[in-house]
C-alpha positions as protocol buffer text, in pm:
chain_id: "A"
residue {
  index: 1
  type: ARG
  ca { x: -82 y: -1779 z: 1807 }
}
residue {
  index: 2
  type: ASP
  ca { x: -72 y: -1656 z: 1455 }
}
residue {
  index: 3
  type: LEU
  ca { x: -284 y: -1380 z: 1304 }
}
residue {
  index: 4
  type: VAL
  ca { x: -530 y: -1627 z: 1154 }
}
residue {
  index: 5
  type: ARG
  ca { x: -603 y: -1775 z: 1497 }
}
residue {
  index: 6
  type: SER
  ca { x: -609 y: -1447 z: 1687 }
}
residue {
  index: 7
  type: ARG
  ca { x: -928 y: -1288 z: 1809 }
}
residue {
  index: 8
  type: GLY
  ca { x: -880 y: -995 z: 1575 }
}
residue {
  index: 9
  type: LEU
  ca { x: -660 y: -699 z: 1502 }
}
residue {
  index: 10
  type: GLY
  ca { x: -703 y: -569 z: 1858 }
}
residue {
  index: 11
  type: ASP
  ca { x: -528 y: -881 z: 1984 }
}
residue {
  index: 12
  type: VAL
  ca { x: -231 y: -797 z: 1762 }
}
residue {
  index: 13
  type: TYR
  ca { x: -200 y: -446 z: 1904 }
}
residue {
  index: 14
  type: LYS
  ca { x: -188 y: -575 z: 2261 }
}
residue {
  index: 15
  type: ARG
  ca { x: 87 y: -830 z: 2212 }
}
residue {
  index: 16
  type: GLN
  ca { x: 315 y: -718 z: 1931 }
}
residue {
  index: 17
  type: LEU
  ca { x: 583 y: -468 z: 1853 }
}
residue {
  index: 18
  type: PRO
  ca { x: 458 y: -125 z: 1742 }
}
residue {
  index: 19
  type: VAL
  ca { x: 598 y: -177 z: 1392 }
}
residue {
  index: 20
  type: GLN
  ca { x: 396 y: -496 z: 1358 }
}
residue {
  index: 21
  type: ALA
  ca { x: 78 y: -322 z: 1470 }
}
residue {
  index: 22
  type: VAL
  ca { x: 142 y: -46 z: 1215 }
}
residue {
  index: 23
  type: ALA
  ca { x: 203 y: -306 z: 943 }
}
residue {
  index: 24
  type: VAL
  ca { x: -118 y: -495 z: 1022 }
}
residue {
  index: 25
  type: ALA
  ca { x: -324 y: -175 z: 1031 }
}
residue {
  index: 26
  type: ALA
  ca { x: -169 y: -52 z: 705 }
}
residue {
  index: 27
  type: LEU
  ca { x: -238 y: -385 z: 538 }
}
residue {
  index: 28
  type: ALA
  ca { x: -602 y: -372 z: 652 }
}
residue {
  index: 29
  type: VAL
  ca { x: -649 y: -16 z: 524 }
}
residue {
  index: 30
  type: PHE
  ca { x: -475 y: -108 z: 198 }
}
residue {
  index: 31
  type: GLY
  ca { x: -707 y: -405 z: 149 }
}
residue {
  index: 32
  type: VAL
  ca { x: -1028 y: -213 z: 218 }
}
residue {
  index: 33
  type: ALA
  ca { x: -922 y: 86 z: 8 }
}
residue {
  index: 34
  type: THR
  ca { x: -822 y: -140 z: -282 }
}
residue {
  index: 35
  type: VAL
  ca { x: -1159 y: -318 z: -274 }
}
residue {
  index: 36
  type: LEU
  ca { x: -1334 y: 22 z: -276 }
}
residue {
  index: 37
  type: ASP
  ca { x: -1105 y: 132 z: -561 }
}
residue {
  index: 38
  type: ALA
  ca { x: -1236 y: -159 z: -767 }
}
residue {
  index: 39
  type: ALA
  ca { x: -1596 y: -95 z: -662 }
}
residue {
  index: 40
  type: PHE
  ca { x: -1583 y: 270 z: -770 }
}
residue {
  index: 41
  type: PRO
  ca { x: -1408 y: 286 z: -1108 }
}
residue {
  index: 42
  type: LEU
  ca { x: -1285 y: 602 z: -1275 }
}
residue {
  index: 43
  type: ASP
  ca { x: -1502 y: 747 z: -1552 }
}
residue {
  index: 44
  type: CYS
  ca { x: -1201 y: 793 z: -1776 }
}
residue {
  index: 45
  type: PRO
  ca { x: -822 y: 746 z: -1779 }
}
residue {
  index: 46
  type: VAL
  ca { x: -682 y: 1037 z: -1577 }
}
residue {
  index: 47
  type: SER
  ca { x: -357 y: 1011 z: -1770 }
}
residue {
  index: 48
  type: GLN
  ca { x: -539 y: 1159 z: -2070 }
}
residue {
  index: 49
  type: GLU
  ca { x: -575 y: 1535 z: -2106 }
}
residue {
  index: 50
  type: TRP
  ca { x: -940 y: 1514 z: -2210 }
}
residue {
  index: 51
  type: CYS
  ca { x: -1018 y: 1331 z: -1884 }
}
residue {
  index: 52
  type: VAL
  ca { x: -831 y: 1591 z: -1680 }
}
residue {
  index: 53
  type: ALA
  ca { x: -1042 y: 1856 z: -1856 }
}
residue {
  index: 54
  type: LEU
  ca { x: -1360 y: 1672 z: -1752 }
}
residue {
  index: 55
  type: GLU
  ca { x: -1236 y: 1656 z: -1393 }
}
residue {
  index: 56
  type: ARG
  ca { x: -1159 y: 2028 z: -1387 }
}
residue {
  index: 57
  type: ALA
  ca { x: -1499 y: 2106 z: -1535 }
}
residue {
  index: 58
  type: GLY
  ca { x: -1666 y: 1899 z: -1263 }
}
residue {
  index: 59
  type: GLU
  ca { x: -1815 y: 1661 z: -1517 }
}
residue {
  index: 60
  type: VAL
  ca { x: -1714 y: 1333 z: -1358 }
}
residue {
  index: 61
  type: SER
  ca { x: -1930 y: 1109 z: -1139 }
}
residue {
  index: 62
  type: ALA
  ca { x: -1923 y: 1070 z: -763 }
}
residue {
  index: 63
  type: ALA
  ca { x: -1769 y: 724 z: -819 }
}
residue {
  index: 64
  type: HIS
  ca { x: -1477 y: 892 z: -996 }
}
residue {
  index: 65
  type: HIS
  ca { x: -1417 y: 1112 z: -690 }
}
residue {
  index: 66
  type: VAL
  ca { x: -1454 y: 819 z: -449 }
}
residue {
  index: 67
  type: HIS
  ca { x: -1198 y: 626 z: -655 }
}
residue {
  index: 68
  type: THR
  ca { x: -954 y: 916 z: -624 }
}
residue {
  index: 69
  type: VAL
  ca { x: -993 y: 921 z: -244 }
}
residue {
  index: 70
  type: THR
  ca { x: -962 y: 544 z: -209 }
}
residue {
  index: 71
  type: SER
  ca { x: -654 y: 546 z: -433 }
}
residue {
  index: 72
  type: VAL
  ca { x: -488 y: 799 z: -205 }
}
residue {
  index: 73
  type: LEU
  ca { x: -579 y: 587 z: 98 }
}
residue {
  index: 74
  type: ALA
  ca { x: -443 y: 271 z: -67 }
}
residue {
  index: 75
  type: SER
  ca { x: -120 y: 447 z: -166 }
}
residue {
  index: 76
  type: THR
  ca { x: -75 y: 591 z: 181 }
}
residue {
  index: 77
  type: ALA
  ca { x: -138 y: 252 z: 340 }
}
residue {
  index: 78
  type: SER
  ca { x: 99 y: 69 z: 105 }
}
residue {
  index: 79
  type: THR
  ca { x: 368 y: 329 z: 169 }
}
residue {
  index: 80
  type: THR
  ca { x: 314 y: 294 z: 545 }
}
residue {
  index: 81
  type: LEU
  ca { x: 342 y: -84 z: 509 }
}
residue {
  index: 82
  type: ALA
  ca { x: 662 y: -38 z: 308 }
}
residue {
  index: 83
  type: CYS
  ca { x: 802 y: 190 z: 579 }
}
residue {
  index: 84
  type: ALA
  ca { x: 723 y: -81 z: 836 }
}
residue {
  index: 85
  type: VAL
  ca { x: 922 y: -329 z: 624 }
}
residue {
  index: 86
  type: VAL
  ca { x: 1218 y: -92 z: 615 }
}
residue {
  index: 87
  type: VAL
  ca { x: 1196 y: -28 z: 991 }
}
residue {
  index: 88
  type: ALA
  ca { x: 1172 y: -401 z: 1056 }
}
residue {
  index: 89
  type: GLY
  ca { x: 1480 y: -452 z: 840 }
}
residue {
  index: 90
  type: VAL
  ca { x: 1673 y: -192 z: 1038 }
}
residue {
  index: 91
  type: VAL
  ca { x: 1553 y: -300 z: 1381 }
}
residue {
  index: 92
  type: ARG
  ca { x: 1595 y: -672 z: 1313 }
}
residue {
  index: 93
  type: SER
  ca { x: 1371 y: -773 z: 1597 }
}
residue {
  index: 94
  type: PRO
  ca { x: 1364 y: -1145 z: 1671 }
}
residue {
  index: 95
  type: ARG
  ca { x: 990 y: -1154 z: 1597 }
}
residue {
  index: 96
  type: MET
  ca { x: 989 y: -959 z: 1274 }
}
residue {
  index: 97
  type: HIS
  ca { x: 1254 y: -889 z: 1016 }
}
residue {
  index: 98
  type: ALA
  ca { x: 1288 y: -805 z: 650 }
}
residue {
  index: 99
  type: THR
  ca { x: 1535 y: -947 z: 404 }
}
residue {
  index: 100
  type: ALA
  ca { x: 1750 y: -715 z: 196 }
}
residue {
  index: 101
  type: VAL
  ca { x: 1528 y: -785 z: -106 }
}
residue {
  index: 102
  type: GLU
  ca { x: 1211 y: -699 z: 89 }
}
residue {
  index: 103
  type: ALA
  ca { x: 1370 y: -382 z: 218 }
}
residue {
  index: 104
  type: ALA
  ca { x: 1480 y: -284 z: -134 }
}
residue {
  index: 105
  type: LEU
  ca { x: 1130 y: -348 z: -270 }
}
residue {
  index: 106
  type: ALA
  ca { x: 981 y: -151 z: 17 }
}
residue {
  index: 107
  type: ALA
  ca { x: 1217 y: 134 z: -63 }
}
residue {
  index: 108
  type: GLY
  ca { x: 1089 y: 107 z: -422 }
}
residue {
  index: 109
  type: VAL
  ca { x: 733 y: 151 z: -295 }
}
residue {
  index: 110
  type: ILE
  ca { x: 833 y: 457 z: -97 }
}
residue {
  index: 111
  type: LEU
  ca { x: 1032 y: 614 z: -381 }
}
residue {
  index: 112
  type: THR
  ca { x: 770 y: 551 z: -648 }
}
residue {
  index: 113
  type: THR
  ca { x: 494 y: 688 z: -423 }
}
residue {
  index: 114
  type: VAL
  ca { x: 695 y: 1004 z: -360 }
}
residue {
  index: 115
  type: GLY
  ca { x: 785 y: 1021 z: -730 }
}
residue {
  index: 116
  type: PHE
  ca { x: 421 y: 985 z: -827 }
}
residue {
  index: 117
  type: GLY
  ca { x: 318 y: 1264 z: -591 }
}
residue {
  index: 118
  type: VAL
  ca { x: 593 y: 1499 z: -703 }
}
residue {
  index: 119
  type: TRP
  ca { x: 519 y: 1432 z: -1070 }
}
residue {
  index: 120
  type: TYR
  ca { x: 148 y: 1491 z: -1013 }
}
residue {
  index: 121
  type: LEU
  ca { x: 208 y: 1820 z: -832 }
}
residue {
  index: 122
  type: VAL
  ca { x: 485 y: 1954 z: -1058 }
}
residue {
  index: 123
  type: PHE
  ca { x: 362 y: 1839 z: -1397 }
}
residue {
  index: 124
  type: ASP
  ca { x: -13 y: 1831 z: -1319 }
}
residue {
  index: 125
  type: GLY
  ca { x: -63 y: 1486 z: -1461 }
}
residue {
  index: 126
  type: VAL
  ca { x: -68 y: 1119 z: -1372 }
}
residue {
  index: 127
  type: PRO
  ca { x: 254 y: 933 z: -1454 }
}
residue {
  index: 128
  type: GLY
  ca { x: 122 y: 592 z: -1558 }
}
residue {
  index: 129
  type: ASP
  ca { x: 466 y: 428 z: -1571 }
}
residue {
  index: 130
  type: ILE
  ca { x: 550 y: 534 z: -1216 }
}
residue {
  index: 131
  type: GLN
  ca { x: 210 y: 414 z: -1096 }
}
residue {
  index: 132
  type: ARG
  ca { x: 263 y: 73 z: -1259 }
}
residue {
  index: 133
  type: LEU
  ca { x: 612 y: 45 z: -1107 }
}
residue {
  index: 134
  type: ASN
  ca { x: 464 y: 136 z: -768 }
}
residue {
  index: 135
  type: THR
  ca { x: 197 y: -133 z: -803 }
}
residue {
  index: 136
  type: LEU
  ca { x: 464 y: -387 z: -901 }
}
residue {
  index: 137
  type: CYS
  ca { x: 672 y: -301 z: -594 }
}
residue {
  index: 138
  type: VAL
  ca { x: 369 y: -319 z: -361 }
}
residue {
  index: 139
  type: CYS
  ca { x: 275 y: -661 z: -502 }
}
residue {
  index: 140
  type: ALA
  ca { x: 633 y: -784 z: -468 }
}
residue {
  index: 141
  type: VAL
  ca { x: 643 y: -675 z: -102 }
}
residue {
  index: 142
  type: LEU
  ca { x: 317 y: -862 z: -41 }
}
residue {
  index: 143
  type: VAL
  ca { x: 450 y: -1172 z: -219 }
}
residue {
  index: 144
  type: GLY
  ca { x: 763 y: -1154 z: -4 }
}
residue {
  index: 145
  type: ALA
  ca { x: 548 y: -1136 z: 309 }
}
residue {
  index: 146
  type: GLY
  ca { x: 345 y: -1434 z: 190 }
}
residue {
  index: 147
  type: VAL
  ca { x: 656 y: -1638 z: 113 }
}
residue {
  index: 148
  type: GLY
  ca { x: 785 y: -1554 z: 460 }
}
residue {
  index: 149
  type: LEU
  ca { x: 463 y: -1679 z: 614 }
}
residue {
  index: 150
  type: ILE
  ca { x: 475 y: -2001 z: 412 }
}
residue {
  index: 151
  type: ARG
  ca { x: 833 y: -2062 z: 522 }
}
residue {
  index: 152
  type: GLY
  ca { x: 734 y: -1995 z: 882 }
}
residue {
  index: 153
  type: ARG
  ca { x: 946 y: -1683 z: 912 }
}
residue {
  index: 154
  type: THR
  ca { x: 780 y: -1380 z: 1068 }
}
residue {
  index: 155
  type: THR
  ca { x: 789 y: -1085 z: 833 }
}
residue {
  index: 156
  type: VAL
  ca { x: 575 y: -781 z: 754 }
}
residue {
  index: 157
  type: PRO
  ca { x: 283 y: -807 z: 807 }
}
residue {
  index: 158
  type: GLY
  ca { x: 392 y: -1141 z: 935 }
}
residue {
  index: 159
  type: ARG
  ca { x: 287 y: -1410 z: 1166 }
}
residue {
  index: 160
  type: VAL
  ca { x: 231 y: -1290 z: 1517 }
}
residue {
  index: 161
  type: GLY
  ca { x: 223 y: -1487 z: 1832 }
}
């Protein structure tokens, strides 16, 4: 059975490899957090100093704060998904594997997420270019997973069954 025909995510956890369960859970969290990200937009571009000043002064809306939390959740989930791709590439299980390109893109997700966090903590700002590169890598990993599904190959998050 594939994921579409399963009785739900719980069914996946019972029958699949741990890395697949992690990938499916990460994808679900990423999807929900991304939808919430869109539902709760930022008040201003946090890459701008005047916006950072508003944040520090506590003059941004609750939606702005919710967006920050959901962004962290989405980034954490996408990085977890990327780690699952890398692990799948290393393990090379017969039910789930990653191509070298998928593993390289997943490594890009991991590196840009870490780079974003380090930049934010060290330079106290949001590196827009790193964030865009991270988003590009996440989307490319998801496209790779979709192509794998279309071709009938199990990949992260993959077809299960």
